[in-house]
Amino acid sequence: MKKDDCIFCKIANGEIPTNTIYEDEDFRAILDMGPAAKGHALLLPKEHADNLFELPDEIAQKALVTAKKIGKKLVDKLGADGLNIVQNNGEIAGQTVMHFHIHIIPRYKSDGQKINWVPGSPSAEELATICKEINA
Ligand code: 5GP
Ligand code: ZN
């Protein structure tokens, strides 16, 4: 289903023209308008889902394989030195557009970007407690 007020639904389905680097029956991949690095792309499903948890499993499976294919093309064509795949769910996790998307970000030795977090330093006991909490 498409959502009327969703910009990524409109872009994914060609209602708003944009720079398309890949398209098939389920997805469109476009260049991000605020790129972290040259060639930063977004993979958008054509059907609306707010986030990963709403995405049908079949589309979720296809999404990673498709992102891999696009990532390879970006690295080869643009001569990138590495690649980040980033996918945000929820405002606190950095999601600003509430239509599922995967960031495919070619990385260059000289790009000066950081896609990073500050590592914590939990004790072995703390990690074991968290593990128990998850597995309970
Ligand atoms: P998020 O923060 O939700 O994971 O990522 C949203 C991304 O979409 C941002 O990197 C932002 O630059 C990009 N973006 C938002 N609106 C548009 C748009 O209208 N066109 C394009 N090409 N990119 C967009
Ligand atoms: Zn949408």
PDB file of C-alpha atoms and ligand atoms in Angstrom:
ATOM      1  CA  MET A   1       0.000   0.000   0.000  1.00  0.00           C
ATOM      2  CA  LYS A   2       1.074   3.570  -0.617  1.00  0.00           C
ATOM      3  CA  LYS A   3       0.659   6.278   2.014  1.00  0.00           C
ATOM      4  CA  ASP A   4      -0.753   9.553   0.671  1.00  0.00           C
ATOM      5  CA  ASP A   5       1.393  11.950   2.673  1.00  0.00           C
ATOM      6  CA  CYS A   6       4.649   9.960   2.390  1.00  0.00           C
ATOM      7  CA  ILE A   7       7.385  11.538   0.275  1.00  0.00           C
ATOM      8  CA  PHE A   8       9.299   8.265  -0.108  1.00  0.00           C
ATOM      9  CA  CYS A   9       6.139   6.524  -1.416  1.00  0.00           C
ATOM     10  CA  LYS A  10       5.926   9.250  -4.067  1.00  0.00           C
ATOM     11  CA  ILE A  11       9.642   9.029  -4.919  1.00  0.00           C
ATOM     12  CA  ALA A  12       9.722   5.198  -4.926  1.00  0.00           C
ATOM     13  CA  ASN A  13       6.742   5.051  -7.294  1.00  0.00           C
ATOM     14  CA  GLY A  14       8.037   7.714  -9.674  1.00  0.00           C
ATOM     15  CA  GLU A  15       5.488  10.428  -8.779  1.00  0.00           C
ATOM     16  CA  ILE A  16       8.355  12.737  -7.845  1.00  0.00           C
ATOM     17  CA  PRO A  17      11.293  12.525 -10.250  1.00  0.00           C
ATOM     18  CA  THR A  18      14.690  11.917  -8.712  1.00  0.00           C
ATOM     19  CA  ASN A  19      18.113  10.478  -9.491  1.00  0.00           C
ATOM     20  CA  THR A  20      17.427   6.750  -9.793  1.00  0.00           C
ATOM     21  CA  ILE A  21      20.388   4.365  -9.769  1.00  0.00           C
ATOM     22  CA  TYR A  22      18.384   1.110  -9.584  1.00  0.00           C
ATOM     23  CA  GLU A  23      14.782   0.002 -10.053  1.00  0.00           C
ATOM     24  CA  ASP A  24      12.886  -3.286 -10.069  1.00  0.00           C
ATOM     25  CA  GLU A  25       9.291  -4.299  -9.314  1.00  0.00           C
ATOM     26  CA  ASP A  26       9.741  -3.931  -5.539  1.00  0.00           C
ATOM     27  CA  PHE A  27      12.344  -1.182  -5.064  1.00  0.00           C
ATOM     28  CA  ARG A  28      13.826   2.050  -6.311  1.00  0.00           C
ATOM     29  CA  ALA A  29      17.286   3.217  -5.234  1.00  0.00           C
ATOM     30  CA  ILE A  30      17.998   6.941  -5.365  1.00  0.00           C
ATOM     31  CA  LEU A  31      20.806   9.316  -4.491  1.00  0.00           C
ATOM     32  CA  ASP A  32      20.413  10.839  -1.021  1.00  0.00           C
ATOM     33  CA  MET A  33      19.957  14.619  -1.206  1.00  0.00           C
ATOM     34  CA  GLY A  34      22.153  15.060   1.884  1.00  0.00           C
ATOM     35  CA  PRO A  35      24.894  12.537   1.214  1.00  0.00           C
ATOM     36  CA  ALA A  36      27.447  11.410   3.797  1.00  0.00           C
ATOM     37  CA  ALA A  37      29.787  10.665   0.888  1.00  0.00           C
ATOM     38  CA  LYS A  38      29.797  10.589  -2.913  1.00  0.00           C
ATOM     39  CA  GLY A  39      27.221   8.098  -4.190  1.00  0.00           C
ATOM     40  CA  HIS A  40      25.282   7.773  -0.887  1.00  0.00           C
ATOM     41  CA  ALA A  41      22.135   5.973  -1.986  1.00  0.00           C
ATOM     42  CA  LEU A  42      18.804   5.061  -0.417  1.00  0.00           C
ATOM     43  CA  LEU A  43      16.982   1.843  -1.199  1.00  0.00           C
ATOM     44  CA  LEU A  44      13.222   2.383  -0.970  1.00  0.00           C
ATOM     45  CA  PRO A  45      10.526  -0.306  -1.182  1.00  0.00           C
ATOM     46  CA  LYS A  46       7.649   0.738  -3.447  1.00  0.00           C
ATOM     47  CA  GLU A  47       5.074  -0.391  -0.857  1.00  0.00           C
ATOM     48  CA  HIS A  48       4.901   1.689   2.310  1.00  0.00           C
ATOM     49  CA  ALA A  49       6.207   0.318   5.618  1.00  0.00           C
ATOM     50  CA  ASP A  50       7.079   2.682   8.454  1.00  0.00           C
ATOM     51  CA  ASN A  51      10.122   0.676   9.507  1.00  0.00           C
ATOM     52  CA  LEU A  52      11.839  -2.728   9.494  1.00  0.00           C
ATOM     53  CA  PHE A  53       9.287  -4.283  11.833  1.00  0.00           C
ATOM     54  CA  GLU A  54       6.429  -3.419   9.459  1.00  0.00           C
ATOM     55  CA  LEU A  55       8.238  -4.659   6.379  1.00  0.00           C
ATOM     56  CA  PRO A  56       7.010  -8.032   5.021  1.00  0.00           C
ATOM     57  CA  ASP A  57       9.706 -10.717   5.462  1.00  0.00           C
ATOM     58  CA  GLU A  58       9.891 -11.367   1.741  1.00  0.00           C
ATOM     59  CA  ILE A  59      10.698  -7.705   1.029  1.00  0.00           C
ATOM     60  CA  ALA A  60      13.135  -7.560   3.959  1.00  0.00           C
ATOM     61  CA  GLN A  61      15.029 -10.524   2.522  1.00  0.00           C
ATOM     62  CA  LYS A  62      15.111  -9.037  -0.959  1.00  0.00           C
ATOM     63  CA  ALA A  63      16.184  -5.664   0.452  1.00  0.00           C
ATOM     64  CA  LEU A  64      19.526  -6.888   1.788  1.00  0.00           C
ATOM     65  CA  VAL A  65      20.374  -8.802  -1.379  1.00  0.00           C
ATOM     66  CA  THR A  66      19.442  -5.741  -3.452  1.00  0.00           C
ATOM     67  CA  ALA A  67      21.462  -3.412  -1.216  1.00  0.00           C
ATOM     68  CA  LYS A  68      24.442  -5.750  -1.638  1.00  0.00           C
ATOM     69  CA  LYS A  69      24.125  -5.588  -5.427  1.00  0.00           C
ATOM     70  CA  ILE A  70      23.831  -1.793  -5.429  1.00  0.00           C
ATOM     71  CA  GLY A  71      26.693  -1.447  -2.947  1.00  0.00           C
ATOM     72  CA  LYS A  72      28.958  -3.485  -5.210  1.00  0.00           C
ATOM     73  CA  LYS A  73      28.028  -1.335  -8.192  1.00  0.00           C
ATOM     74  CA  LEU A  74      28.711   1.875  -6.255  1.00  0.00           C
ATOM     75  CA  VAL A  75      32.096   0.653  -5.016  1.00  0.00           C
ATOM     76  CA  ASP A  76      33.123  -0.526  -8.495  1.00  0.00           C
ATOM     77  CA  LYS A  77      31.886   2.503 -10.427  1.00  0.00           C
ATOM     78  CA  LEU A  78      32.979   5.180  -7.983  1.00  0.00           C
ATOM     79  CA  GLY A  79      36.221   3.576  -6.829  1.00  0.00           C
ATOM     80  CA  ALA A  80      35.197   3.547  -3.159  1.00  0.00           C
ATOM     81  CA  ASP A  81      37.435   2.024  -0.496  1.00  0.00           C
ATOM     82  CA  GLY A  82      34.615   0.592   1.642  1.00  0.00           C
ATOM     83  CA  LEU A  83      30.859   0.599   2.204  1.00  0.00           C
ATOM     84  CA  ASN A  84      28.471   1.238   5.087  1.00  0.00           C
ATOM     85  CA  ILE A  85      24.962  -0.202   5.135  1.00  0.00           C
ATOM     86  CA  VAL A  86      22.873   1.753   7.655  1.00  0.00           C
ATOM     87  CA  GLN A  87      19.210   1.338   8.510  1.00  0.00           C
ATOM     88  CA  ASN A  88      17.496   3.457  11.174  1.00  0.00           C
ATOM     89  CA  ASN A  89      14.237   2.571  12.986  1.00  0.00           C
ATOM     90  CA  GLY A  90      12.546   5.180  15.153  1.00  0.00           C
ATOM     91  CA  GLU A  91      13.360   8.785  15.886  1.00  0.00           C
ATOM     92  CA  ILE A  92      15.765   7.956  18.712  1.00  0.00           C
ATOM     93  CA  ALA A  93      17.711   5.764  16.292  1.00  0.00           C
ATOM     94  CA  GLY A  94      18.039   8.614  13.805  1.00  0.00           C
ATOM     95  CA  GLN A  95      15.098   7.852  11.499  1.00  0.00           C
ATOM     96  CA  THR A  96      13.768  11.089  10.016  1.00  0.00           C
ATOM     97  CA  VAL A  97      11.625   9.752   7.159  1.00  0.00           C
ATOM     98  CA  MET A  98       9.092   7.195   8.361  1.00  0.00           C
ATOM     99  CA  HIS A  99       9.180   5.002   5.258  1.00  0.00           C
ATOM    100  CA  PHE A 100      11.624   2.082   5.577  1.00  0.00           C
ATOM    101  CA  HIS A 101      14.893   2.701   3.744  1.00  0.00           C
ATOM    102  CA  ILE A 102      18.422   1.376   3.679  1.00  0.00           C
ATOM    103  CA  HIS A 103      21.362   3.770   3.406  1.00  0.00           C
ATOM    104  CA  ILE A 104      24.066   2.455   1.087  1.00  0.00           C
ATOM    105  CA  ILE A 105      27.110   4.626   1.671  1.00  0.00           C
ATOM    106  CA  PRO A 106      30.325   4.238  -0.306  1.00  0.00           C
ATOM    107  CA  ARG A 107      33.324   5.221   1.821  1.00  0.00           C
ATOM    108  CA  TYR A 108      36.580   6.813   0.731  1.00  0.00           C
ATOM    109  CA  LYS A 109      39.858   7.032   2.642  1.00  0.00           C
ATOM    110  CA  SER A 110      39.680  10.807   2.399  1.00  0.00           C
ATOM    111  CA  ASP A 111      35.941  11.353   3.092  1.00  0.00           C
ATOM    112  CA  GLY A 112      36.405  12.537   6.688  1.00  0.00           C
ATOM    113  CA  GLN A 113      33.060  11.013   7.729  1.00  0.00           C
ATOM    114  CA  LYS A 114      32.341   9.125  10.929  1.00  0.00           C
ATOM    115  CA  ILE A 115      29.473   6.669  11.145  1.00  0.00           C
ATOM    116  CA  ASN A 116      30.133   5.750  14.675  1.00  0.00           C
ATOM    117  CA  TRP A 117      29.169   5.414  18.313  1.00  0.00           C
ATOM    118  CA  VAL A 118      31.034   5.795  21.577  1.00  0.00           C
ATOM    119  CA  PRO A 119      31.817   2.240  22.735  1.00  0.00           C
ATOM    120  CA  GLY A 120      30.691   1.371  26.271  1.00  0.00           C
ATOM    121  CA  SER A 121      32.754  -0.751  28.665  1.00  0.00           C
ATOM    122  CA  PRO A 122      30.407  -3.136  30.498  1.00  0.00           C
ATOM    123  CA  SER A 123      31.878  -5.742  32.828  1.00  0.00           C
ATOM    124  CA  ALA A 124      31.609  -9.433  31.992  1.00  0.00           C
ATOM    125  CA  GLU A 125      28.874  -9.690  34.656  1.00  0.00           C
ATOM    126  CA  GLU A 126      26.887  -6.835  33.126  1.00  0.00           C
ATOM    127  CA  LEU A 127      27.081  -8.446  29.686  1.00  0.00           C
ATOM    128  CA  ALA A 128      25.962 -11.772  31.166  1.00  0.00           C
ATOM    129  CA  THR A 129      22.992 -10.050  32.866  1.00  0.00           C
ATOM    130  CA  ILE A 130      21.934  -8.403  29.596  1.00  0.00           C
ATOM    131  CA  CYS A 131      22.261 -11.723  27.819  1.00  0.00           C
ATOM    132  CA  LYS A 132      19.987 -13.338  30.439  1.00  0.00           C
ATOM    133  CA  GLU A 133      17.455 -10.502  30.082  1.00  0.00           C
ATOM    134  CA  ILE A 134      17.315 -10.997  26.323  1.00  0.00           C
ATOM    135  CA  ASN A 135      17.039 -14.766  26.518  1.00  0.00           C
ATOM    136  CA  ALA A 136      14.454 -14.853  29.365  1.00  0.00           C
TER     137      ALA A 136
HETATM  138  P1  5GP B   1      16.954   8.672   7.963  1.00  0.00           P
HETATM  139  O1  5GP B   1      17.560   9.734   8.839  1.00  0.00           O
HETATM  140  O2  5GP B   1      15.442   8.653   8.059  1.00  0.00           O
HETATM  141  O3  5GP B   1      17.559   7.309   8.140  1.00  0.00           O
HETATM  142  O4  5GP B   1      17.347   9.087   6.488  1.00  0.00           O
HETATM  143  C1  5GP B   1      16.599   9.925   5.687  1.00  0.00           C
HETATM  144  C2  5GP B   1      17.490  10.330   4.540  1.00  0.00           C
HETATM  145  O5  5GP B   1      16.683  10.758   3.489  1.00  0.00           O
HETATM  146  C3  5GP B   1      18.441  11.489   4.868  1.00  0.00           C
HETATM  147  O6  5GP B   1      19.780  11.067   4.630  1.00  0.00           O
HETATM  148  C4  5GP B   1      18.002  12.604   3.929  1.00  0.00           C
HETATM  149  O7  5GP B   1      19.086  13.321   3.409  1.00  0.00           O
HETATM  150  C5  5GP B   1      17.257  11.840   2.833  1.00  0.00           C
HETATM  151  N1  5GP B   1      16.147  12.547   2.221  1.00  0.00           N
HETATM  152  C6  5GP B   1      15.087  13.111   2.884  1.00  0.00           C
HETATM  153  N2  5GP B   1      14.210  13.629   1.998  1.00  0.00           N
HETATM  154  C7  5GP B   1      14.706  13.360   0.769  1.00  0.00           C
HETATM  155  C8  5GP B   1      14.242  13.658  -0.546  1.00  0.00           C
HETATM  156  O8  5GP B   1      13.194  14.267  -0.764  1.00  0.00           O
HETATM  157  N3  5GP B   1      15.036  13.241  -1.587  1.00  0.00           N
HETATM  158  C9  5GP B   1      16.212  12.564  -1.392  1.00  0.00           C
HETATM  159  N4  5GP B   1      16.897  12.201  -2.474  1.00  0.00           N
HETATM  160  N5  5GP B   1      16.684  12.279  -0.154  1.00  0.00           N
HETATM  161  C10 5GP B   1      15.938  12.667   0.910  1.00  0.00           C
HETATM  162 ZN    ZN B   2       5.806   5.604   2.227  1.00  0.00          ZN
END
